Amino acid sequence: MSFLEYAPAPESTSILNLKSEYGLFIDGEFVDGSGEVFDTISPATEEVIARIAQADASDVDRAVAAARRAYDRTWSRMSGSDRGKYLFRIARLVQERSRELAVAESLDNGKPIRETRDVDVPLVAAWFFYYAGWADKLEYAGLGPNPRSLGVAAQVIPWNFPLLMLAWKIAPALAAGNTVVIKPAETTSLTAMLFAEILQQADLPAGVVNIVTGPGSTGQALVTHDDVNKVAFTGSTGVGRMIARQVAGSSKKLTLELGGKAANIVFDDAAIDQAVEGIVNGIFFNQGHVCCAGSRLLVQENVHDEVVDKLKYRLSTLRLGDPLDKNTDIGAINSAAQLERIRTLSDTGENEGAERWQLDCTIPEKGFWFRPTIFTRVSAAHTIAREEIFGPVLSVLTFRTPDEAIAKANNTPYGLSAGIWTEKASRMLAVADRLRAGVVWANTFNKFDPASPFGGYKESGYGREGGRQGLAAYLESAGWEAPAAIMASAASATTAASGGRKKTTKKAVAK
Amino acid sequence: MSRLAVPKTYKLYIGGKFPRSESGRTYEVTTPAGEFVANAALASRKDARDAVVAARAAVKGWAGATAYNRGQVIYRIAEVLEGRRAQFIDEISRTEGVTEAAAGAQVDAAIDVWVWYAGWADKYAQVAGNGNPVAGPYFNLSVPEPTGVVAAIAPQQRVGTSLLGLAAVVAPIIVSGNTVVVVPNQQAPLSAITLAEVLATSDVPGGVINVLTGSPAEMAPWLAAHADVNALDLAGAADIEWVDLQLSAAETLKRVLAPVSGVPAPALERITAFTETKTVWHTKSML
């Protein structure tokens, strides 16, 4: 018996107490949706887990109205310390129900229980803990004295980290004093519903958080709603672009966390075994369903063969299968549609001349699965080096000099993340300086922390989540104190000006 | 016998040079009463594209300069501007139709704006960046960086903005290391080109600030749609179809600052609006 042949160690689902059908969560209550009810299935078995309500525009109206009422009457009037206490309560309840949440997330999303248990759910709790402490300290957020909340936040999140993305959105919004209406992805609404139960347990005032489920049209009704002050979206660049168009001309503040095509750069002096672990984590974590995944491996030419050989060997030890098995490294692809996209792009890779290598492993009969895949002989012009695949597919390119590595890494419209592997700190810092990416991981990859800002350059979107910067996305400054001398002279210079100008001058002088 | 005056030919300012518009077009600059003052170059689409190319080429050097150096260069603008007060007062009072006292106050305010932002060059990163106490053995730092090339529409009100408005828009863009293509006040563009002469002798590298006199309504759509422009400052765009500009900016997910009324107040947020936060994680050994 080889060391790989462990007996299965499935996590029990007996801890779950799921309902057969879930409604929308509006104004503190579960209510029916007006649209067609739809099934949510386990991507590993294709079995129906529960039925989910679909919100139409009228439901979105109700949810936004509830959020507005809660904002005006309750949440915006509450002291920061009380808001913080609610967030601390939520954090604790998430920890208490962590096993249940991990199992539900794994079942609904198809990701391995090892990841939901050790990464997703602990980070969800951490996110609420971190922002809870900000709620009564907003004047230190870097926006000057007395920053103001924005109002009602419309939030749309993706299916790759359902619960974690919900925490990333809700925690800073509430800490800053906003109320929210959030829409989970259609295929992964389940844990949002369990989270709604946690909100009831925490006795969060009704309407502060509202959850509407449904497809893209529900999200569109939400982000285009007239009574929404802030839009936050995480998802594809295509949809992000559409949302940017939809909010154009309005006063809605917008943050977008969009796609990526991260370069993971391995220099020849890197600790190769450590780098191989990082490469695996960079692209095969969460089945590669990660916007910041290290999907373009840039290896210095002289160590290419060594790195690729070690990578293939390391991959051969990965276990693909039942997400609820505690030994599983690679779970199921989230949906049939996503699996099709990954297949199509991989075929394109081969057709364009790249060399495909796939892990030889048993694929379960039911469910959506894709073997961990490595493409070598990839050039920067190949589709698989340019387009986000959002699956367990790694493209390997080579470089000879640091300048070439940097040029290739930056040769993308995206700019979300990047990785650098070198034992030379001075080179790491110099390369990090020149990479056009919002997050640079050096000798590590795919690390997240509520204290650490995350977000992209260029077409990977705008704004940051996490840290003080993530809080600022839900606040506006009360106005900076301009030096009196400047504004006094500006005011006198513009005395003869038309009425339109007075507002700015007055505001600044009033400070 | 009176001396025959030597009228100045106003041109564009692109890449540190003063070309005429490649289109050969000019337009008349007049006093509010309609008296002819001078001809200004009417920038074309090709001029706008050339300006973006020049701005892009200048990013590496300017963003790569030390913050201390950028602060010195921007302060130098204030110094040189101060020395040429009289010329600016003359141009502003003629084109805006204001008294010399009001024009003088505007020049002073513009100088002070440059000085105010010069002081931010080596401080904004300290205020807008941070070390992050993550739960693990990592060195983790977030620092704001310039976003790249910014296209800006300077305030367009006839009175009180031609020099001050330009300074209040351009200074916060370039202080972090961005370069800019700016469309100055259309009706009173002369001080903008004279300011370019100041820039050309203030150690500001060519291409960091590019000035395209002419019609914002004509040029802004080209700049908003240009794929090599990273951000858009619509400060002075209130009177043109600025929603369309935001729509075309969405195609490349440009960062966009909405129009303001009058001259934008000096604010750190005008600097950070054109920066990106870069977060770097590095492992710490377990010793």
PDB file of N, CA, C and O in Angstrom, chain B residues 39-88:
ATOM      1  N   ASN B  39      -4.332  84.130 -30.830  1.00  0.00           N
ATOM      2  CA  ASN B  39      -4.760  82.839 -31.353  1.00  0.00           C
ATOM      3  C   ASN B  39      -4.147  81.739 -30.500  1.00  0.00           C
ATOM      4  O   ASN B  39      -2.985  81.838 -30.100  1.00  0.00           O
ATOM      5  N   ALA B  40      -4.944  80.701 -30.208  1.00  0.00           N
ATOM      6  CA  ALA B  40      -4.409  79.539 -29.509  1.00  0.00           C
ATOM      7  C   ALA B  40      -4.537  78.334 -30.433  1.00  0.00           C
ATOM      8  O   ALA B  40      -5.404  78.307 -31.307  1.00  0.00           O
ATOM      9  N   ALA B  41      -3.679  77.356 -30.204  1.00  0.00           N
ATOM     10  CA  ALA B  41      -3.757  76.141 -31.021  1.00  0.00           C
ATOM     11  C   ALA B  41      -5.011  75.368 -30.650  1.00  0.00           C
ATOM     12  O   ALA B  41      -5.350  75.248 -29.473  1.00  0.00           O
ATOM     13  N   LEU B  42      -5.700  74.856 -31.667  1.00  0.00           N
ATOM     14  CA  LEU B  42      -6.890  74.035 -31.432  1.00  0.00           C
ATOM     15  C   LEU B  42      -6.468  72.579 -31.622  1.00  0.00           C
ATOM     16  O   LEU B  42      -6.324  72.087 -32.749  1.00  0.00           O
ATOM     17  N   ALA B  43      -6.271  71.892 -30.484  1.00  0.00           N
ATOM     18  CA  ALA B  43      -5.682  70.547 -30.547  1.00  0.00           C
ATOM     19  C   ALA B  43      -6.625  69.580 -31.257  1.00  0.00           C
ATOM     20  O   ALA B  43      -7.846  69.692 -31.170  1.00  0.00           O
ATOM     21  N   SER B  44      -6.025  68.621 -31.927  1.00  0.00           N
ATOM     22  CA  SER B  44      -6.776  67.631 -32.695  1.00  0.00           C
ATOM     23  C   SER B  44      -6.669  66.265 -32.024  1.00  0.00           C
ATOM     24  O   SER B  44      -5.987  66.084 -31.016  1.00  0.00           O
ATOM     25  N   ARG B  45      -7.332  65.286 -32.628  1.00  0.00           N
ATOM     26  CA  ARG B  45      -7.256  63.919 -32.117  1.00  0.00           C
ATOM     27  C   ARG B  45      -5.817  63.395 -32.146  1.00  0.00           C
ATOM     28  O   ARG B  45      -5.362  62.738 -31.225  1.00  0.00           O
ATOM     29  N   LYS B  46      -5.118  63.730 -33.216  1.00  0.00           N
ATOM     30  CA  LYS B  46      -3.720  63.277 -33.325  1.00  0.00           C
ATOM     31  C   LYS B  46      -2.868  63.912 -32.231  1.00  0.00           C
ATOM     32  O   LYS B  46      -2.006  63.248 -31.645  1.00  0.00           O
ATOM     33  N   ASP B  47      -3.135  65.191 -31.936  1.00  0.00           N
ATOM     34  CA  ASP B  47      -2.393  65.838 -30.850  1.00  0.00           C
ATOM     35  C   ASP B  47      -2.665  65.129 -29.524  1.00  0.00           C
ATOM     36  O   ASP B  47      -1.755  64.927 -28.712  1.00  0.00           O
ATOM     37  N   ALA B  48      -3.931  64.768 -29.311  1.00  0.00           N
ATOM     38  CA  ALA B  48      -4.289  64.075 -28.062  1.00  0.00           C
ATOM     39  C   ALA B  48      -3.551  62.748 -27.971  1.00  0.00           C
ATOM     40  O   ALA B  48      -3.028  62.380 -26.914  1.00  0.00           O
ATOM     41  N   ARG B  49      -3.506  62.040 -29.091  1.00  0.00           N
ATOM     42  CA  ARG B  49      -2.799  60.742 -29.083  1.00  0.00           C
ATOM     43  C   ARG B  49      -1.311  60.941 -28.846  1.00  0.00           C
ATOM     44  O   ARG B  49      -0.681  60.202 -28.085  1.00  0.00           O
ATOM     45  N   ASP B  50      -0.734  61.951 -29.500  1.00  0.00           N
ATOM     46  CA  ASP B  50       0.690  62.237 -29.279  1.00  0.00           C
ATOM     47  C   ASP B  50       0.958  62.560 -27.808  1.00  0.00           C
ATOM     48  O   ASP B  50       1.975  62.159 -27.235  1.00  0.00           O
ATOM     49  N   ALA B  51       0.032  63.306 -27.226  1.00  0.00           N
ATOM     50  CA  ALA B  51       0.211  63.708 -25.827  1.00  0.00           C
ATOM     51  C   ALA B  51       0.177  62.479 -24.907  1.00  0.00           C
ATOM     52  O   ALA B  51       0.942  62.397 -23.946  1.00  0.00           O
ATOM     53  N   VAL B  52      -0.723  61.524 -25.209  1.00  0.00           N
ATOM     54  CA  VAL B  52      -0.786  60.310 -24.391  1.00  0.00           C
ATOM     55  C   VAL B  52       0.507  59.505 -24.548  1.00  0.00           C
ATOM     56  O   VAL B  52       1.048  58.982 -23.570  1.00  0.00           O
ATOM     57  N   VAL B  53       1.022  59.449 -25.774  1.00  0.00           N
ATOM     58  CA  VAL B  53       2.288  58.735 -25.996  1.00  0.00           C
ATOM     59  C   VAL B  53       3.408  59.391 -25.182  1.00  0.00           C
ATOM     60  O   VAL B  53       4.197  58.717 -24.510  1.00  0.00           O
ATOM     61  N   ALA B  54       3.450  60.718 -25.208  1.00  0.00           N
ATOM     62  CA  ALA B  54       4.485  61.438 -24.460  1.00  0.00           C
ATOM     63  C   ALA B  54       4.311  61.221 -22.964  1.00  0.00           C
ATOM     64  O   ALA B  54       5.290  61.012 -22.225  1.00  0.00           O
ATOM     65  N   ALA B  55       3.050  61.245 -22.529  1.00  0.00           N
ATOM     66  CA  ALA B  55       2.779  61.053 -21.102  1.00  0.00           C
ATOM     67  C   ALA B  55       3.192  59.649 -20.668  1.00  0.00           C
ATOM     68  O   ALA B  55       3.794  59.457 -19.609  1.00  0.00           O
ATOM     69  N   ARG B  56       2.879  58.659 -21.498  1.00  0.00           N
ATOM     70  CA  ARG B  56       3.249  57.280 -21.163  1.00  0.00           C
ATOM     71  C   ARG B  56       4.763  57.134 -21.068  1.00  0.00           C
ATOM     72  O   ARG B  56       5.301  56.497 -20.167  1.00  0.00           O
ATOM     73  N   ALA B  57       5.446  57.742 -22.026  1.00  0.00           N
ATOM     74  CA  ALA B  57       6.906  57.617 -22.044  1.00  0.00           C
ATOM     75  C   ALA B  57       7.534  58.250 -20.804  1.00  0.00           C
ATOM     76  O   ALA B  57       8.613  57.851 -20.372  1.00  0.00           O
ATOM     77  N   ALA B  58       6.849  59.228 -20.242  1.00  0.00           N
ATOM     78  CA  ALA B  58       7.424  59.946 -19.100  1.00  0.00           C
ATOM     79  C   ALA B  58       7.127  59.273 -17.765  1.00  0.00           C
ATOM     80  O   ALA B  58       7.704  59.638 -16.739  1.00  0.00           O
ATOM     81  N   VAL B  59       6.212  58.291 -17.756  1.00  0.00           N
ATOM     82  CA  VAL B  59       5.792  57.698 -16.477  1.00  0.00           C
ATOM     83  C   VAL B  59       6.971  57.066 -15.743  1.00  0.00           C
ATOM     84  O   VAL B  59       7.172  57.290 -14.551  1.00  0.00           O
ATOM     85  N   LYS B  60       7.759  56.290 -16.481  1.00  0.00           N
ATOM     86  CA  LYS B  60       8.801  55.515 -15.806  1.00  0.00           C
ATOM     87  C   LYS B  60       9.759  56.416 -15.029  1.00  0.00           C
ATOM     88  O   LYS B  60      10.046  56.176 -13.851  1.00  0.00           O
ATOM     89  N   GLY B  61      10.229  57.461 -15.683  1.00  0.00           N
ATOM     90  CA  GLY B  61      11.188  58.347 -15.037  1.00  0.00           C
ATOM     91  C   GLY B  61      10.572  59.133 -13.888  1.00  0.00           C
ATOM     92  O   GLY B  61      11.168  59.260 -12.814  1.00  0.00           O
ATOM     93  N   TRP B  62       9.366  59.630 -14.110  1.00  0.00           N
ATOM     94  CA  TRP B  62       8.736  60.486 -13.101  1.00  0.00           C
ATOM     95  C   TRP B  62       8.285  59.662 -11.891  1.00  0.00           C
ATOM     96  O   TRP B  62       8.535  60.028 -10.747  1.00  0.00           O
ATOM     97  N   ALA B  63       7.636  58.521 -12.150  1.00  0.00           N
ATOM     98  CA  ALA B  63       7.200  57.682 -11.040  1.00  0.00           C
ATOM     99  C   ALA B  63       8.416  57.088 -10.325  1.00  0.00           C
ATOM    100  O   ALA B  63       8.369  56.809  -9.132  1.00  0.00           O
ATOM    101  N   GLY B  64       9.499  56.917 -11.080  1.00  0.00           N
ATOM    102  CA  GLY B  64      10.691  56.318 -10.504  1.00  0.00           C
ATOM    103  C   GLY B  64      11.571  57.320  -9.762  1.00  0.00           C
ATOM    104  O   GLY B  64      12.492  56.929  -9.044  1.00  0.00           O
ATOM    105  N   ALA B  65      11.290  58.607  -9.948  1.00  0.00           N
ATOM    106  CA  ALA B  65      12.062  59.606  -9.207  1.00  0.00           C
ATOM    107  C   ALA B  65      11.741  59.480  -7.720  1.00  0.00           C
ATOM    108  O   ALA B  65      10.686  58.988  -7.354  1.00  0.00           O
ATOM    109  N   THR B  66      12.656  59.930  -6.883  1.00  0.00           N
ATOM    110  CA  THR B  66      12.344  59.854  -5.457  1.00  0.00           C
ATOM    111  C   THR B  66      11.251  60.854  -5.132  1.00  0.00           C
ATOM    112  O   THR B  66      11.090  61.874  -5.804  1.00  0.00           O
ATOM    113  N   ALA B  67      10.507  60.565  -4.071  1.00  0.00           N
ATOM    114  CA  ALA B  67       9.435  61.471  -3.654  1.00  0.00           C
ATOM    115  C   ALA B  67      10.020  62.832  -3.300  1.00  0.00           C
ATOM    116  O   ALA B  67       9.434  63.878  -3.611  1.00  0.00           O
ATOM    117  N   TYR B  68      11.170  62.839  -2.687  1.00  0.00           N
ATOM    118  CA  TYR B  68      11.844  64.090  -2.323  1.00  0.00           C
ATOM    119  C   TYR B  68      12.112  64.914  -3.582  1.00  0.00           C
ATOM    120  O   TYR B  68      11.847  66.111  -3.642  1.00  0.00           O
ATOM    121  N   ASN B  69      12.577  64.214  -4.617  1.00  0.00           N
ATOM    122  CA  ASN B  69      12.863  64.883  -5.883  1.00  0.00           C
ATOM    123  C   ASN B  69      11.594  65.462  -6.512  1.00  0.00           C
ATOM    124  O   ASN B  69      11.572  66.606  -6.964  1.00  0.00           O
ATOM    125  N   ARG B  70      10.525  64.692  -6.516  1.00  0.00           N
ATOM    126  CA  ARG B  70       9.268  65.213  -7.087  1.00  0.00           C
ATOM    127  C   ARG B  70       8.781  66.435  -6.312  1.00  0.00           C
ATOM    128  O   ARG B  70       8.290  67.399  -6.893  1.00  0.00           O
ATOM    129  N   GLY B  71       8.925  66.389  -5.016  1.00  0.00           N
ATOM    130  CA  GLY B  71       8.518  67.528  -4.195  1.00  0.00           C
ATOM    131  C   GLY B  71       9.329  68.776  -4.555  1.00  0.00           C
ATOM    132  O   GLY B  71       8.784  69.883  -4.675  1.00  0.00           O
ATOM    133  N   GLN B  72      10.620  68.580  -4.768  1.00  0.00           N
ATOM    134  CA  GLN B  72      11.493  69.698  -5.139  1.00  0.00           C
ATOM    135  C   GLN B  72      11.093  70.289  -6.491  1.00  0.00           C
ATOM    136  O   GLN B  72      11.052  71.499  -6.673  1.00  0.00           O
ATOM    137  N   VAL B  73      10.804  69.403  -7.420  1.00  0.00           N
ATOM    138  CA  VAL B  73      10.449  69.862  -8.766  1.00  0.00           C
ATOM    139  C   VAL B  73       9.135  70.642  -8.724  1.00  0.00           C
ATOM    140  O   VAL B  73       8.991  71.687  -9.366  1.00  0.00           O
ATOM    141  N   ILE B  74       8.178  70.130  -7.959  1.00  0.00           N
ATOM    142  CA  ILE B  74       6.881  70.810  -7.896  1.00  0.00           C
ATOM    143  C   ILE B  74       7.016  72.151  -7.165  1.00  0.00           C
ATOM    144  O   ILE B  74       6.428  73.158  -7.554  1.00  0.00           O
ATOM    145  N   TYR B  75       7.843  72.167  -6.140  1.00  0.00           N
ATOM    146  CA  TYR B  75       8.071  73.445  -5.462  1.00  0.00           C
ATOM    147  C   TYR B  75       8.745  74.434  -6.414  1.00  0.00           C
ATOM    148  O   TYR B  75       8.460  75.627  -6.414  1.00  0.00           O
ATOM    149  N   ARG B  76       9.591  73.910  -7.257  1.00  0.00           N
ATOM    150  CA  ARG B  76      10.295  74.754  -8.247  1.00  0.00           C
ATOM    151  C   ARG B  76       9.277  75.439  -9.181  1.00  0.00           C
ATOM    152  O   ARG B  76       9.488  76.565  -9.626  1.00  0.00           O
ATOM    153  N   ILE B  77       8.188  74.732  -9.489  1.00  0.00           N
ATOM    154  CA  ILE B  77       7.144  75.339 -10.320  1.00  0.00           C
ATOM    155  C   ILE B  77       6.620  76.590  -9.626  1.00  0.00           C
ATOM    156  O   ILE B  77       6.466  77.653 -10.243  1.00  0.00           O
ATOM    157  N   ALA B  78       6.361  76.459  -8.328  1.00  0.00           N
ATOM    158  CA  ALA B  78       5.861  77.607  -7.564  1.00  0.00           C
ATOM    159  C   ALA B  78       6.865  78.758  -7.604  1.00  0.00           C
ATOM    160  O   ALA B  78       6.490  79.923  -7.799  1.00  0.00           O
ATOM    161  N   GLU B  79       8.130  78.424  -7.469  1.00  0.00           N
ATOM    162  CA  GLU B  79       9.173  79.463  -7.479  1.00  0.00           C
ATOM    163  C   GLU B  79       9.203  80.220  -8.805  1.00  0.00           C
ATOM    164  O   GLU B  79       9.232  81.452  -8.844  1.00  0.00           O
ATOM    165  N   VAL B  80       9.200  79.453  -9.890  1.00  0.00           N
ATOM    166  CA  VAL B  80       9.310  80.096 -11.201  1.00  0.00           C
ATOM    167  C   VAL B  80       8.035  80.886 -11.513  1.00  0.00           C
ATOM    168  O   VAL B  80       8.073  81.971 -12.095  1.00  0.00           O
ATOM    169  N   LEU B  81       6.908  80.324 -11.075  1.00  0.00           N
ATOM    170  CA  LEU B  81       5.632  81.004 -11.269  1.00  0.00           C
ATOM    171  C   LEU B  81       5.635  82.350 -10.551  1.00  0.00           C
ATOM    172  O   LEU B  81       5.220  83.374 -11.099  1.00  0.00           O
ATOM    173  N   GLU B  82       6.121  82.340  -9.351  1.00  0.00           N
ATOM    174  CA  GLU B  82       6.181  83.562  -8.543  1.00  0.00           C
ATOM    175  C   GLU B  82       6.962  84.649  -9.295  1.00  0.00           C
ATOM    176  O   GLU B  82       6.563  85.807  -9.339  1.00  0.00           O
ATOM    177  N   GLY B  83       8.039  84.238  -9.926  1.00  0.00           N
ATOM    178  CA  GLY B  83       8.886  85.205 -10.623  1.00  0.00           C
ATOM    179  C   GLY B  83       8.231  85.775 -11.872  1.00  0.00           C
ATOM    180  O   GLY B  83       8.690  86.780 -12.412  1.00  0.00           O
ATOM    181  N   ARG B  84       7.195  85.136 -12.357  1.00  0.00           N
ATOM    182  CA  ARG B  84       6.558  85.625 -13.592  1.00  0.00           C
ATOM    183  C   ARG B  84       5.133  86.107 -13.337  1.00  0.00           C
ATOM    184  O   ARG B  84       4.302  86.109 -14.241  1.00  0.00           O
ATOM    185  N   ARG B  85       4.894  86.502 -12.094  1.00  0.00           N
ATOM    186  CA  ARG B  85       3.550  86.946 -11.693  1.00  0.00           C
ATOM    187  C   ARG B  85       2.936  87.932 -12.683  1.00  0.00           C
ATOM    188  O   ARG B  85       1.791  87.800 -13.080  1.00  0.00           O
ATOM    189  N   ALA B  86       3.728  88.942 -13.074  1.00  0.00           N
ATOM    190  CA  ALA B  86       3.193  90.048 -13.873  1.00  0.00           C
ATOM    191  C   ALA B  86       2.595  89.551 -15.184  1.00  0.00           C
ATOM    192  O   ALA B  86       1.510  89.986 -15.600  1.00  0.00           O
ATOM    193  N   GLN B  87       3.290  88.635 -15.809  1.00  0.00           N
ATOM    194  CA  GLN B  87       2.799  88.132 -17.090  1.00  0.00           C
ATOM    195  C   GLN B  87       1.465  87.398 -16.917  1.00  0.00           C
ATOM    196  O   GLN B  87       0.548  87.558 -17.724  1.00  0.00           O
ATOM    197  N   PHE B  88       1.377  86.616 -15.853  1.00  0.00           N
ATOM    198  CA  PHE B  88       0.132  85.888 -15.616  1.00  0.00           C
ATOM    199  C   PHE B  88      -1.014  86.832 -15.296  1.00  0.00           C
ATOM    200  O   PHE B  88      -2.138  86.656 -15.760  1.00  0.00           O
TER     201      PHE B  88
END
